Short mmCIF file of N, CA and C in Angstrom, two decimals:
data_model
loop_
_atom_site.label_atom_id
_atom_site.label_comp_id
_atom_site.label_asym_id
_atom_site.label_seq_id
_atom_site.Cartn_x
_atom_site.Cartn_y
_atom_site.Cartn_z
N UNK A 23 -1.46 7.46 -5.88
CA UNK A 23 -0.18 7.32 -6.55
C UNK A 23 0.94 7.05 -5.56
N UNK A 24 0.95 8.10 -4.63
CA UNK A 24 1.75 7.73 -3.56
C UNK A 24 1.86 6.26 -2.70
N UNK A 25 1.07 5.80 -2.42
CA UNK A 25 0.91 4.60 -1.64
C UNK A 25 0.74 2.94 -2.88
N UNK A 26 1.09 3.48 -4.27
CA UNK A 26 0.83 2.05 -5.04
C UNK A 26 2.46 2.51 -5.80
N UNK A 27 3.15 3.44 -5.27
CA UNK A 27 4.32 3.60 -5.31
C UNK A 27 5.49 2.48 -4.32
N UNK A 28 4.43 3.16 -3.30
CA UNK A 28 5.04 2.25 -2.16
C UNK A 28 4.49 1.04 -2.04
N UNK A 29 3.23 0.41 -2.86
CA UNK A 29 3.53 -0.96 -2.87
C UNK A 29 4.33 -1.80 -3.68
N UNK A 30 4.85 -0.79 -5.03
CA UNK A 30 5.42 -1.34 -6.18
C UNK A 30 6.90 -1.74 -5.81
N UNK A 31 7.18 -0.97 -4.58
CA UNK A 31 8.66 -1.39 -3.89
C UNK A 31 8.68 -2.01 -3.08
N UNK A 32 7.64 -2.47 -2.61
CA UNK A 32 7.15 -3.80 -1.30
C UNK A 32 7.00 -5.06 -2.32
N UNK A 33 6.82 -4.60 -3.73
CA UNK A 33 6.64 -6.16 -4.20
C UNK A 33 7.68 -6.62 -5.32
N UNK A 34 8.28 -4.76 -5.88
CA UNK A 34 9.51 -5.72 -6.51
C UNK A 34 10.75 -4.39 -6.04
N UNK A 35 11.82 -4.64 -5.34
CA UNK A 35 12.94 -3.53 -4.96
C UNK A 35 13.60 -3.07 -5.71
N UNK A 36 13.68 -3.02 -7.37
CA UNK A 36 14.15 -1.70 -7.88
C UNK A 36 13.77 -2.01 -9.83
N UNK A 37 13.19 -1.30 -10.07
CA UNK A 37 12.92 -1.33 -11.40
C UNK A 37 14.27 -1.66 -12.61
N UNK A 38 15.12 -1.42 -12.21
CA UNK A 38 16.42 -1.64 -12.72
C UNK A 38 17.00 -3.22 -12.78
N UNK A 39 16.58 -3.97 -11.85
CA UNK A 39 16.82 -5.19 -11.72
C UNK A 39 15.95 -6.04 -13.22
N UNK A 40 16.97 -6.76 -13.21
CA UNK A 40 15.88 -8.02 -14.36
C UNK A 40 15.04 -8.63 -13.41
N UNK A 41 13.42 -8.78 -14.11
CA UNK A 41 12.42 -9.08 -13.29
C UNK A 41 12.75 -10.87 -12.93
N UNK A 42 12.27 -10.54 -11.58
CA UNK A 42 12.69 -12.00 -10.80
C UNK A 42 11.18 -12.15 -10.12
N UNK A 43 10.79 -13.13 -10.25
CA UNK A 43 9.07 -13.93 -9.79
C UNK A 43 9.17 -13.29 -8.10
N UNK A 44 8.15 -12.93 -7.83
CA UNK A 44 7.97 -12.61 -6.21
C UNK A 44 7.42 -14.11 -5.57
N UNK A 45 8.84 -13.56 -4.55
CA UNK A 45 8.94 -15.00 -3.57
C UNK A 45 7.18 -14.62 -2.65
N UNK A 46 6.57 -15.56 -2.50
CA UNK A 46 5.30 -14.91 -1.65
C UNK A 46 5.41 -15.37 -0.17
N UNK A 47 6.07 -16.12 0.58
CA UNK A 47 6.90 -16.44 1.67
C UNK A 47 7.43 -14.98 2.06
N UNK A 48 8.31 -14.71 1.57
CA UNK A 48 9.36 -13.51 1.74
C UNK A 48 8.20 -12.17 2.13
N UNK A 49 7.01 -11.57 1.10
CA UNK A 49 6.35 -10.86 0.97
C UNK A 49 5.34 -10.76 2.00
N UNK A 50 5.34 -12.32 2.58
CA UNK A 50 4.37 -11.92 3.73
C UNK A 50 5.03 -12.18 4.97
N UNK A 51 5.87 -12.60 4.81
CA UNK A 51 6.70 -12.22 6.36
C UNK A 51 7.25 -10.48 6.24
N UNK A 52 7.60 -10.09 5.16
CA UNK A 52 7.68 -8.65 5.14
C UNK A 52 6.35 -7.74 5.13
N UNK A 53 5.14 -8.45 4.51
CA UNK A 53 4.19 -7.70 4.96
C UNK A 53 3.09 -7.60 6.15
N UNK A 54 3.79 -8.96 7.29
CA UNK A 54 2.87 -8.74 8.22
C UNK A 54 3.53 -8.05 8.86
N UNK A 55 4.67 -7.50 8.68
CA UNK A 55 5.90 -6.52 9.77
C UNK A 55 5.23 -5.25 9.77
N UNK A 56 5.28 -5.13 8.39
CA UNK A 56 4.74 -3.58 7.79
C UNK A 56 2.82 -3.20 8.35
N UNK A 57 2.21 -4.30 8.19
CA UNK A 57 0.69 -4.35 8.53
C UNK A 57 0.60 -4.28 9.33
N UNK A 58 1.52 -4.86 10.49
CA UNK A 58 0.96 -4.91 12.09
C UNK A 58 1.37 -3.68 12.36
N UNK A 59 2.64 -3.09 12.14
CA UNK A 59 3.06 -1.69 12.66
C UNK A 59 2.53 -0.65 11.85
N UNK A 60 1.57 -0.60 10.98
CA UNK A 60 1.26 0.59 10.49
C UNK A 60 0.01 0.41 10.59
N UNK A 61 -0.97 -0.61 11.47
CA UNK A 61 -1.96 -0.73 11.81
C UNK A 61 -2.06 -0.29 13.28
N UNK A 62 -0.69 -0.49 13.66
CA UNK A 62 -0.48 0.08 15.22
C UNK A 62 -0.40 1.54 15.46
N UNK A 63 0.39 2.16 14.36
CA UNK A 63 0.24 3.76 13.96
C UNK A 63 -1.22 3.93 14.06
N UNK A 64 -1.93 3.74 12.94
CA UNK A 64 -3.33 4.17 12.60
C UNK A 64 -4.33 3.98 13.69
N UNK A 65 -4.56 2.70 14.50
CA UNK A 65 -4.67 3.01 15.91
C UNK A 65 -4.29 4.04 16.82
N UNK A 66 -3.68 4.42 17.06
CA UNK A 66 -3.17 5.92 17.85
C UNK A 66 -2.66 6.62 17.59
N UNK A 67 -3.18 7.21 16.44
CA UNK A 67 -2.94 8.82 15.75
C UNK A 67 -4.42 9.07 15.64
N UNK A 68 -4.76 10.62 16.43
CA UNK A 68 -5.75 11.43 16.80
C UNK A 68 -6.33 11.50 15.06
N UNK A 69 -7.84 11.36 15.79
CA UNK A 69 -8.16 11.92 13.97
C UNK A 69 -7.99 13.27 13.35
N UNK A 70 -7.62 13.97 14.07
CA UNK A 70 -6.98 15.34 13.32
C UNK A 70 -6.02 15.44 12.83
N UNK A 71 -5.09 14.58 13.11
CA UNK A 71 -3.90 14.66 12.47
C UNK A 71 -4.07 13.16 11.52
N UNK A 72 -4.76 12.48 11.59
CA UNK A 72 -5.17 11.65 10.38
C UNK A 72 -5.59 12.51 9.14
N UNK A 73 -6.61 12.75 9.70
CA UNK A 73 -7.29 13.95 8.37
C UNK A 73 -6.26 15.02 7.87
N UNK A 74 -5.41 15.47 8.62
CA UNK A 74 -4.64 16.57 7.78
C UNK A 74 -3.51 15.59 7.10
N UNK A 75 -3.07 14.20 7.57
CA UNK A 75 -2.58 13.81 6.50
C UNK A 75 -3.34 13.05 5.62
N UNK A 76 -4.23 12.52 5.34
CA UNK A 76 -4.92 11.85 4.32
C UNK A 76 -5.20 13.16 3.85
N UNK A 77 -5.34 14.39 4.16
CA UNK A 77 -5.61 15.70 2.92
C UNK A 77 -4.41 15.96 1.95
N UNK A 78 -3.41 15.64 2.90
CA UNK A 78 -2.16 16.05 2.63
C UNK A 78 -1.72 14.88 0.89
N UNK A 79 -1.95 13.68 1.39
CA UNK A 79 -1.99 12.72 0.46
C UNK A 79 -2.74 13.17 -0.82
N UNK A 80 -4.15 13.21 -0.39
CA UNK A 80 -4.87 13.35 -1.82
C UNK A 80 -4.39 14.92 -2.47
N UNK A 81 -3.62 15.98 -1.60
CA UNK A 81 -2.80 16.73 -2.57
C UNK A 81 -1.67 16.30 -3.36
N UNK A 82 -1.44 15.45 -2.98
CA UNK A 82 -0.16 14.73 -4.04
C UNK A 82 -0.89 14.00 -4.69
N UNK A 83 -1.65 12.96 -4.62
CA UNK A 83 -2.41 12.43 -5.96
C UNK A 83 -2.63 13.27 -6.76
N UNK A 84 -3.40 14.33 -6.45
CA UNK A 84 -4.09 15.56 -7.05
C UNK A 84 -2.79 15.98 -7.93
N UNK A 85 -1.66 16.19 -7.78
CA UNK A 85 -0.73 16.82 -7.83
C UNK A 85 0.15 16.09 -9.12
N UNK A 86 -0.02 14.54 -9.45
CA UNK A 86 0.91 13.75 -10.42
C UNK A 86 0.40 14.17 -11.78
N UNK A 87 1.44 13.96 -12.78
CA UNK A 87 1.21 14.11 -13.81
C UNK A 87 -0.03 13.20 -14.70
N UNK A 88 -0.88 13.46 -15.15
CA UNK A 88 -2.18 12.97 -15.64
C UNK A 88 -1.58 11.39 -15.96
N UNK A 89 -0.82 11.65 -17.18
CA UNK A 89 -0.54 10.94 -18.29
C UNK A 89 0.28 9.98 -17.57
N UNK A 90 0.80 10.38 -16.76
CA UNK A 90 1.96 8.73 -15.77
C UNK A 90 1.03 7.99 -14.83
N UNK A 91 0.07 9.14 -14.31
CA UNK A 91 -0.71 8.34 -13.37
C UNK A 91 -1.92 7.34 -13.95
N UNK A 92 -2.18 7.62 -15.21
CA UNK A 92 -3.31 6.82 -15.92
C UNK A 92 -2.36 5.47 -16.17
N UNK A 93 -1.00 6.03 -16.92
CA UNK A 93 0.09 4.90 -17.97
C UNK A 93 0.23 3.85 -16.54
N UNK A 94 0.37 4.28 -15.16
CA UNK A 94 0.61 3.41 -13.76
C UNK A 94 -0.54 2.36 -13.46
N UNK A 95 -1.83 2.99 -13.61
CA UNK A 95 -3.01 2.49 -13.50
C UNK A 95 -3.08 1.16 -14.11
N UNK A 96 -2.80 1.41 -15.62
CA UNK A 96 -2.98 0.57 -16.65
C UNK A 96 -1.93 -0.35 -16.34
N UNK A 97 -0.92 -0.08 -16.30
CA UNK A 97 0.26 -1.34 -16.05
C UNK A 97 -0.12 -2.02 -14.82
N UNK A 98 -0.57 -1.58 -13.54
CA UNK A 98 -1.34 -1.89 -12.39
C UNK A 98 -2.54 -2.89 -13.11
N UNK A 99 -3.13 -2.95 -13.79
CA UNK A 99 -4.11 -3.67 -14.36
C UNK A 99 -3.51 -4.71 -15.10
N UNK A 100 -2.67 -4.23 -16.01
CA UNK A 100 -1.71 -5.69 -16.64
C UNK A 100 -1.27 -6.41 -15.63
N UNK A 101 -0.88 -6.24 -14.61
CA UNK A 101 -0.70 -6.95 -13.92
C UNK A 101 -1.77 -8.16 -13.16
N UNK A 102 -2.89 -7.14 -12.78
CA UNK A 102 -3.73 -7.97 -11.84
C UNK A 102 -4.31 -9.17 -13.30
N UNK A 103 -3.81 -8.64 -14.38
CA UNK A 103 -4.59 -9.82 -15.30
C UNK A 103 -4.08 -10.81 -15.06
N UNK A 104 -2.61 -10.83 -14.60
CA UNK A 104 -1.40 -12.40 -15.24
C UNK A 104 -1.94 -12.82 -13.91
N UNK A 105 -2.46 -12.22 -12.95
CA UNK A 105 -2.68 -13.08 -11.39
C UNK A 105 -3.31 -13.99 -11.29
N UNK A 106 -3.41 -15.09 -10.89
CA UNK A 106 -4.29 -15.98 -10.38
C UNK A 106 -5.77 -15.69 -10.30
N UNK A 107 -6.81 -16.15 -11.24
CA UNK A 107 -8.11 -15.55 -10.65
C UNK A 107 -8.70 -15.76 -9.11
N UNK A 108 -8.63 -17.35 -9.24
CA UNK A 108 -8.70 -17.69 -7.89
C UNK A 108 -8.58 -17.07 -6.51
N UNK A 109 -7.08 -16.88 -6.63
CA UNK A 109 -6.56 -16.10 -5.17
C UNK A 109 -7.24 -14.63 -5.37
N UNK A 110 -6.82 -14.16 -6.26
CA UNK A 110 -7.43 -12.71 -6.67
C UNK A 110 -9.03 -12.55 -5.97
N UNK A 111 -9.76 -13.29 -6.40
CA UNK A 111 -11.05 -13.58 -6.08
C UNK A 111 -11.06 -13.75 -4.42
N UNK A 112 -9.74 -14.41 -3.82
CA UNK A 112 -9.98 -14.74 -2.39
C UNK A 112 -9.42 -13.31 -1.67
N UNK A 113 -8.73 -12.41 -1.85
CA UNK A 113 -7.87 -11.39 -1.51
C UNK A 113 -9.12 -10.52 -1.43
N UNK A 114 -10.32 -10.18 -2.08
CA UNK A 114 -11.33 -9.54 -2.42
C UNK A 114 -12.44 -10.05 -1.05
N UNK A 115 -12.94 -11.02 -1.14
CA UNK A 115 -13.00 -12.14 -0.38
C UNK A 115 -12.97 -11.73 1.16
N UNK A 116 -11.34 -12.05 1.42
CA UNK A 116 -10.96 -11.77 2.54
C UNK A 116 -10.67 -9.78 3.26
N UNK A 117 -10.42 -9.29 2.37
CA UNK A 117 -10.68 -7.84 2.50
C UNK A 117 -11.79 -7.14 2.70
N UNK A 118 -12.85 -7.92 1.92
CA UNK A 118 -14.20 -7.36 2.41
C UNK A 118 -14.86 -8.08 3.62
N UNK A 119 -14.03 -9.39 3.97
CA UNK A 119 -14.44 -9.04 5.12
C UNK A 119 -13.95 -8.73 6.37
N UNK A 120 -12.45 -8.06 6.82
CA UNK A 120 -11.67 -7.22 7.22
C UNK A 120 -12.59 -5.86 6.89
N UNK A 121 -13.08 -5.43 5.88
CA UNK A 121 -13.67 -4.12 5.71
C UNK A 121 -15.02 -4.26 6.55
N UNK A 122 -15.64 -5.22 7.18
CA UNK A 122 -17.44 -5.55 7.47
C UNK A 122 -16.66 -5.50 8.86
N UNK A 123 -15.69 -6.14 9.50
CA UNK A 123 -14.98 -6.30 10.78
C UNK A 123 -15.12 -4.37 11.54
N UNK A 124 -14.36 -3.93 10.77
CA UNK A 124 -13.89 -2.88 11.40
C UNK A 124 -15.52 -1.85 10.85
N UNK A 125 -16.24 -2.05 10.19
CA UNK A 125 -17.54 -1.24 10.26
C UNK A 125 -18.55 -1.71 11.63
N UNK A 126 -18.67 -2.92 11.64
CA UNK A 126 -19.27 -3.22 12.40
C UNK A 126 -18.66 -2.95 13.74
N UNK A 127 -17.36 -3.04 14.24
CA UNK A 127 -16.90 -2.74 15.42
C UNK A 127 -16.37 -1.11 16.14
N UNK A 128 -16.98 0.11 14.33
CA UNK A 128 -16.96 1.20 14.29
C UNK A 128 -15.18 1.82 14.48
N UNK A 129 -14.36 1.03 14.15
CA UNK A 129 -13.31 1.52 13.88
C UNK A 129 -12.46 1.31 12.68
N UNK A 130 -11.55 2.01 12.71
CA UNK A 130 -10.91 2.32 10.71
C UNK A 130 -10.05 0.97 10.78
N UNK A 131 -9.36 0.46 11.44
CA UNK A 131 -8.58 -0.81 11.53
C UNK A 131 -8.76 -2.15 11.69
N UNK A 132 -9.34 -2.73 11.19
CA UNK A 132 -9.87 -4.07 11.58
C UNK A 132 -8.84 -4.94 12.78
N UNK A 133 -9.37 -5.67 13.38
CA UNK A 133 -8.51 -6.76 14.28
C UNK A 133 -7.18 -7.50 13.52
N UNK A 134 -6.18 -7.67 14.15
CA UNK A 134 -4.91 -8.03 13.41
C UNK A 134 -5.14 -9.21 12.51
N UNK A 135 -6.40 -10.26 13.21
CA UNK A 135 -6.72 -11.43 12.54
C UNK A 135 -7.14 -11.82 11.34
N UNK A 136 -7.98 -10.13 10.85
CA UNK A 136 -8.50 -9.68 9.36
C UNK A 136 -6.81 -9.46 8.62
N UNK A 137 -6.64 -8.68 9.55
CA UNK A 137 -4.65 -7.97 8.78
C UNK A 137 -4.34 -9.24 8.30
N UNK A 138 -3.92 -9.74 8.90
CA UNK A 138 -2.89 -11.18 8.59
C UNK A 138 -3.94 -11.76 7.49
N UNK A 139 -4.95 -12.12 7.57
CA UNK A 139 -5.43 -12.87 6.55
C UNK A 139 -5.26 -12.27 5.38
N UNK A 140 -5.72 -10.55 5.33
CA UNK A 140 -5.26 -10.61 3.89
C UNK A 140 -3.72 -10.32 3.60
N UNK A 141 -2.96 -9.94 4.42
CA UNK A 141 -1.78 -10.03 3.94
C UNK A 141 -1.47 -11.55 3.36
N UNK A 142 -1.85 -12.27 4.23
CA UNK A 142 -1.61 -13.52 3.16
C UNK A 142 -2.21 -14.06 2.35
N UNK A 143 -3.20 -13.37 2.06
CA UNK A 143 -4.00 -13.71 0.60
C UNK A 143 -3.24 -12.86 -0.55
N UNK A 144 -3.06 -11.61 -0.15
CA UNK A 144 -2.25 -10.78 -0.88
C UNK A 144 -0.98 -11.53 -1.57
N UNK A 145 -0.53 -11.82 -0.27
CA UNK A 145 1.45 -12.44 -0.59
C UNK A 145 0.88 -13.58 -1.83
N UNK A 146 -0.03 -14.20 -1.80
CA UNK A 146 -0.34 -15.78 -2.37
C UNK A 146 -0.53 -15.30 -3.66
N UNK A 147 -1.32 -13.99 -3.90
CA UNK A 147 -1.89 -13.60 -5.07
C UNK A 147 -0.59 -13.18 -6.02
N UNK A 148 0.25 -12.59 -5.28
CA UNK A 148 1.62 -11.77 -6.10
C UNK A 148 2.36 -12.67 -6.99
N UNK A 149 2.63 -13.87 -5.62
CA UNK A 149 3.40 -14.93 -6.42
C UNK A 149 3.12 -15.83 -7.58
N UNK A 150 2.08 -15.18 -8.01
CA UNK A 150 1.03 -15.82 -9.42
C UNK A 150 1.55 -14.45 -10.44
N UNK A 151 1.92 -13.43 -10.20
CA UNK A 151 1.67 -12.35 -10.90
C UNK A 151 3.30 -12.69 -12.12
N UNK A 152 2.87 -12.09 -13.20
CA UNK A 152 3.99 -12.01 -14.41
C UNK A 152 5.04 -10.81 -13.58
N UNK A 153 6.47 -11.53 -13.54
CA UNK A 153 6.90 -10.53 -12.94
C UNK A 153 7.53 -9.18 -13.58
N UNK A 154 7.38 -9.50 -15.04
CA UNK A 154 7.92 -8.43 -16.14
C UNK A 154 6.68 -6.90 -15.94
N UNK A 155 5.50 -7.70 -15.98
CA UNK A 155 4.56 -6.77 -16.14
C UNK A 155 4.84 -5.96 -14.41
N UNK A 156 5.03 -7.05 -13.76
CA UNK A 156 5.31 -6.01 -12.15
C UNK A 156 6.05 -5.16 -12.49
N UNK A 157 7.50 -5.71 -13.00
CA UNK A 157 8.71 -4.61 -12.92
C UNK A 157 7.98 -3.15 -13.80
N UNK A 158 7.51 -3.65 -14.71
CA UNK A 158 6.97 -2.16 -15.43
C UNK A 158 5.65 -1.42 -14.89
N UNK A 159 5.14 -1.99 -13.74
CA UNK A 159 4.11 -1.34 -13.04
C UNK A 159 4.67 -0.41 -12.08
N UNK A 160 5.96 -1.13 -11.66
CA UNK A 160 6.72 -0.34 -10.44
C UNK A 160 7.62 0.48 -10.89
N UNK A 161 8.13 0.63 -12.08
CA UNK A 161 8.70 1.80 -13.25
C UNK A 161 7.95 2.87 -13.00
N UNK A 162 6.43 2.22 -13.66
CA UNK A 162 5.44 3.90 -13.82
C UNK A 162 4.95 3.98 -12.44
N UNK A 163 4.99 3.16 -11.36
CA UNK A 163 4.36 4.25 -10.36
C UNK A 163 5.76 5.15 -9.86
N UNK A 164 6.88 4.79 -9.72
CA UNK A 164 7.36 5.26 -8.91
C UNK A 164 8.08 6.63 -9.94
N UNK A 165 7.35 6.46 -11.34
CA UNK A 165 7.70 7.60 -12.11
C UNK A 165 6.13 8.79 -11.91
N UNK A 166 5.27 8.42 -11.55
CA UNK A 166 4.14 8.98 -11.49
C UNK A 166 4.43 9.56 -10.14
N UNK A 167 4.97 9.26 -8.98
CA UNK A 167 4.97 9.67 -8.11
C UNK A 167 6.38 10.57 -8.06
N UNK A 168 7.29 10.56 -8.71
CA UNK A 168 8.21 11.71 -8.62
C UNK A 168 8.10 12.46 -9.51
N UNK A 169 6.56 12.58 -10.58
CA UNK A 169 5.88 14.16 -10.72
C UNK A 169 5.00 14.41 -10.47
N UNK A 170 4.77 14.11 -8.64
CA UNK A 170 4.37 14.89 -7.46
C UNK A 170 5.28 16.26 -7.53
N UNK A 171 3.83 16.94 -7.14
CA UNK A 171 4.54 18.41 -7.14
C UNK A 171 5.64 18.58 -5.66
N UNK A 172 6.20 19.54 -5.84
CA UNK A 172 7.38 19.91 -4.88
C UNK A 172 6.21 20.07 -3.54
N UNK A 173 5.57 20.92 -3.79
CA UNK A 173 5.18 21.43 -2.21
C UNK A 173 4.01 20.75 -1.57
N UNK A 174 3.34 20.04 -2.58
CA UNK A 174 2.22 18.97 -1.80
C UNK A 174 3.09 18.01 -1.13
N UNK A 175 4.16 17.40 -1.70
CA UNK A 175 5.23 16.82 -1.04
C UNK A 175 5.59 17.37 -0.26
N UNK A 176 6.27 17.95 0.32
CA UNK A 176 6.32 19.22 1.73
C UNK A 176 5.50 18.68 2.39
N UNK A 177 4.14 19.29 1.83
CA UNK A 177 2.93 19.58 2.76
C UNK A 177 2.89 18.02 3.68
N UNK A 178 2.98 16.49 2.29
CA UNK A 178 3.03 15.25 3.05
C UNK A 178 3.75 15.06 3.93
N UNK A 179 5.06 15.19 4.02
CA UNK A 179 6.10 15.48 4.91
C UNK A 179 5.34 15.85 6.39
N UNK A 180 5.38 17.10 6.09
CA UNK A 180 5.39 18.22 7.15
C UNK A 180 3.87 16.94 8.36
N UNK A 181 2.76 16.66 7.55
CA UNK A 181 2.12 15.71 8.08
C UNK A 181 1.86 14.58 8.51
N UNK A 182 3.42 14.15 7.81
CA UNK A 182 3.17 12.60 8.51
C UNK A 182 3.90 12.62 9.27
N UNK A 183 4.97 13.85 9.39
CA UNK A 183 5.87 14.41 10.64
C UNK A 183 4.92 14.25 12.36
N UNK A 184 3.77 15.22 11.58
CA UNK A 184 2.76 15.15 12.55
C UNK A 184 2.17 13.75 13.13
N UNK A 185 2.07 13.06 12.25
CA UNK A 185 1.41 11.50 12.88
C UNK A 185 2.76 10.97 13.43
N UNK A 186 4.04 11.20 13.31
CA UNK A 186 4.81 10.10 14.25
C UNK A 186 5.18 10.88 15.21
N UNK A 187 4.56 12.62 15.33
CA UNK A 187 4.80 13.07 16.80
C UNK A 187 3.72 13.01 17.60
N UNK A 188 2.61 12.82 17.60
CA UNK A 188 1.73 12.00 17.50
C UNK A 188 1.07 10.42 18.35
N UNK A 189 1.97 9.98 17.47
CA UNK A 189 2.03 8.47 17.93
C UNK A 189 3.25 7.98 18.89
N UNK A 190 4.34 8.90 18.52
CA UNK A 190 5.93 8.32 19.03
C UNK A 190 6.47 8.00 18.25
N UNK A 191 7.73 8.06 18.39
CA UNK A 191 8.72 7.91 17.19
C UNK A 191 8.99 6.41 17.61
N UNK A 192 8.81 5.41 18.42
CA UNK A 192 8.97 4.22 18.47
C UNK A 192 8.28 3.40 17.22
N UNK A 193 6.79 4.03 17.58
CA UNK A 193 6.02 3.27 16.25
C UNK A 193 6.10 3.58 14.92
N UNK A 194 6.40 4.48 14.63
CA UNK A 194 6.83 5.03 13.38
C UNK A 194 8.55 4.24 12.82
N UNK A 195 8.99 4.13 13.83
CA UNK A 195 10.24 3.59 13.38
C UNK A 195 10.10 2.23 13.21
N UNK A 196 9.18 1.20 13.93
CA UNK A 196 8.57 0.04 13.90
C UNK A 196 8.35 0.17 12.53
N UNK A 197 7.40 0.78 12.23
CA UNK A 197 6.47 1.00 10.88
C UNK A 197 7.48 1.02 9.30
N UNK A 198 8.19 1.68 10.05
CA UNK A 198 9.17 2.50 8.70
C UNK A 198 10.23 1.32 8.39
N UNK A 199 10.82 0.46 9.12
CA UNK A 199 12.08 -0.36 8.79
C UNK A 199 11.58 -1.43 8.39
#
């Protein structure tokens, strides 16, 4: 819930706006910013403090209200319908094999060369997407995710505190802007 929160604001910036088509240019110059630096995080953050925040996470999934997080899902699905099959098909495609990259080379991050590809299979796929059905995907996640409970939120906090002390507050600030 948490993290398709935060893609629903990477692909449209505020539910309040009348839905406007995602530029896919725009999306992937903003998402190879975000991919390279939060691939640079995940590279050098110790796996202990990975694991206590990916625990930390699935307590806030754990944590959303049933009924917003299913209603998010489903609008998440209206969406991937209006998409392009094609690209859709290539984003899948190209992710699995970014996912065979980093198994075979025994690490969680694939090479930037996998990153970039699917970020731009991604960006290609969006700009096919109905942007009404986006705006109401990014309504319910980012309503599913603010009934995250109070203190699993904390708890995320308090841990991803840990990964940018961690890593350095350089990369985290890379990551974050």
């Amino acid at each position: 819930a948490v993290f398709a929160a935060g893609l629903s604001t990477l692909f449209f910036s505020s539910p309040a706006l009348p839905s406007l088509a995602v530029d896919s240019a725009v999306l992937s110059d903003k998402g190879h910013a975000f991919a390279e630096a939060a691939a640079d995080v995940l590279r050098n953050v110790d796996g202990k403090t990975l694991k206590g925040a990916l625990r930390a996470a699935t307590e806030v999934a754990l944590s959303v209200d049933p009924v917003k997080a299913v209603a998010a899902i489903d609008a998440g699905l209206e969406v991937l319908e209006t998409a392009d099959a094609q690209l859709l098909l290539e984003v899948l495609k190209v992710a699995e094999k970014a996912t065979t990259a980093s198994v075979d080379a025994g690490v969680l991050i694939p090479p930037d060369e996998y990153i970039n590809a699917v970020v731009d299979a991604a960006a290609s796929v969006a700009g096919t997407v109905d942007s009404t059905k986006l705006s109401e995907f990014s309504s319910k996640a980012t309503a599913t995710l603010l009934s995250a409970g109070k203190g699993e939120l904390g708890g995320l906090t308090f841990q991803a505190t840990k990964v940018g002390l961690s890593v350095g507050p350089a990369k985290v600030a890379t990551a974050t802007t």
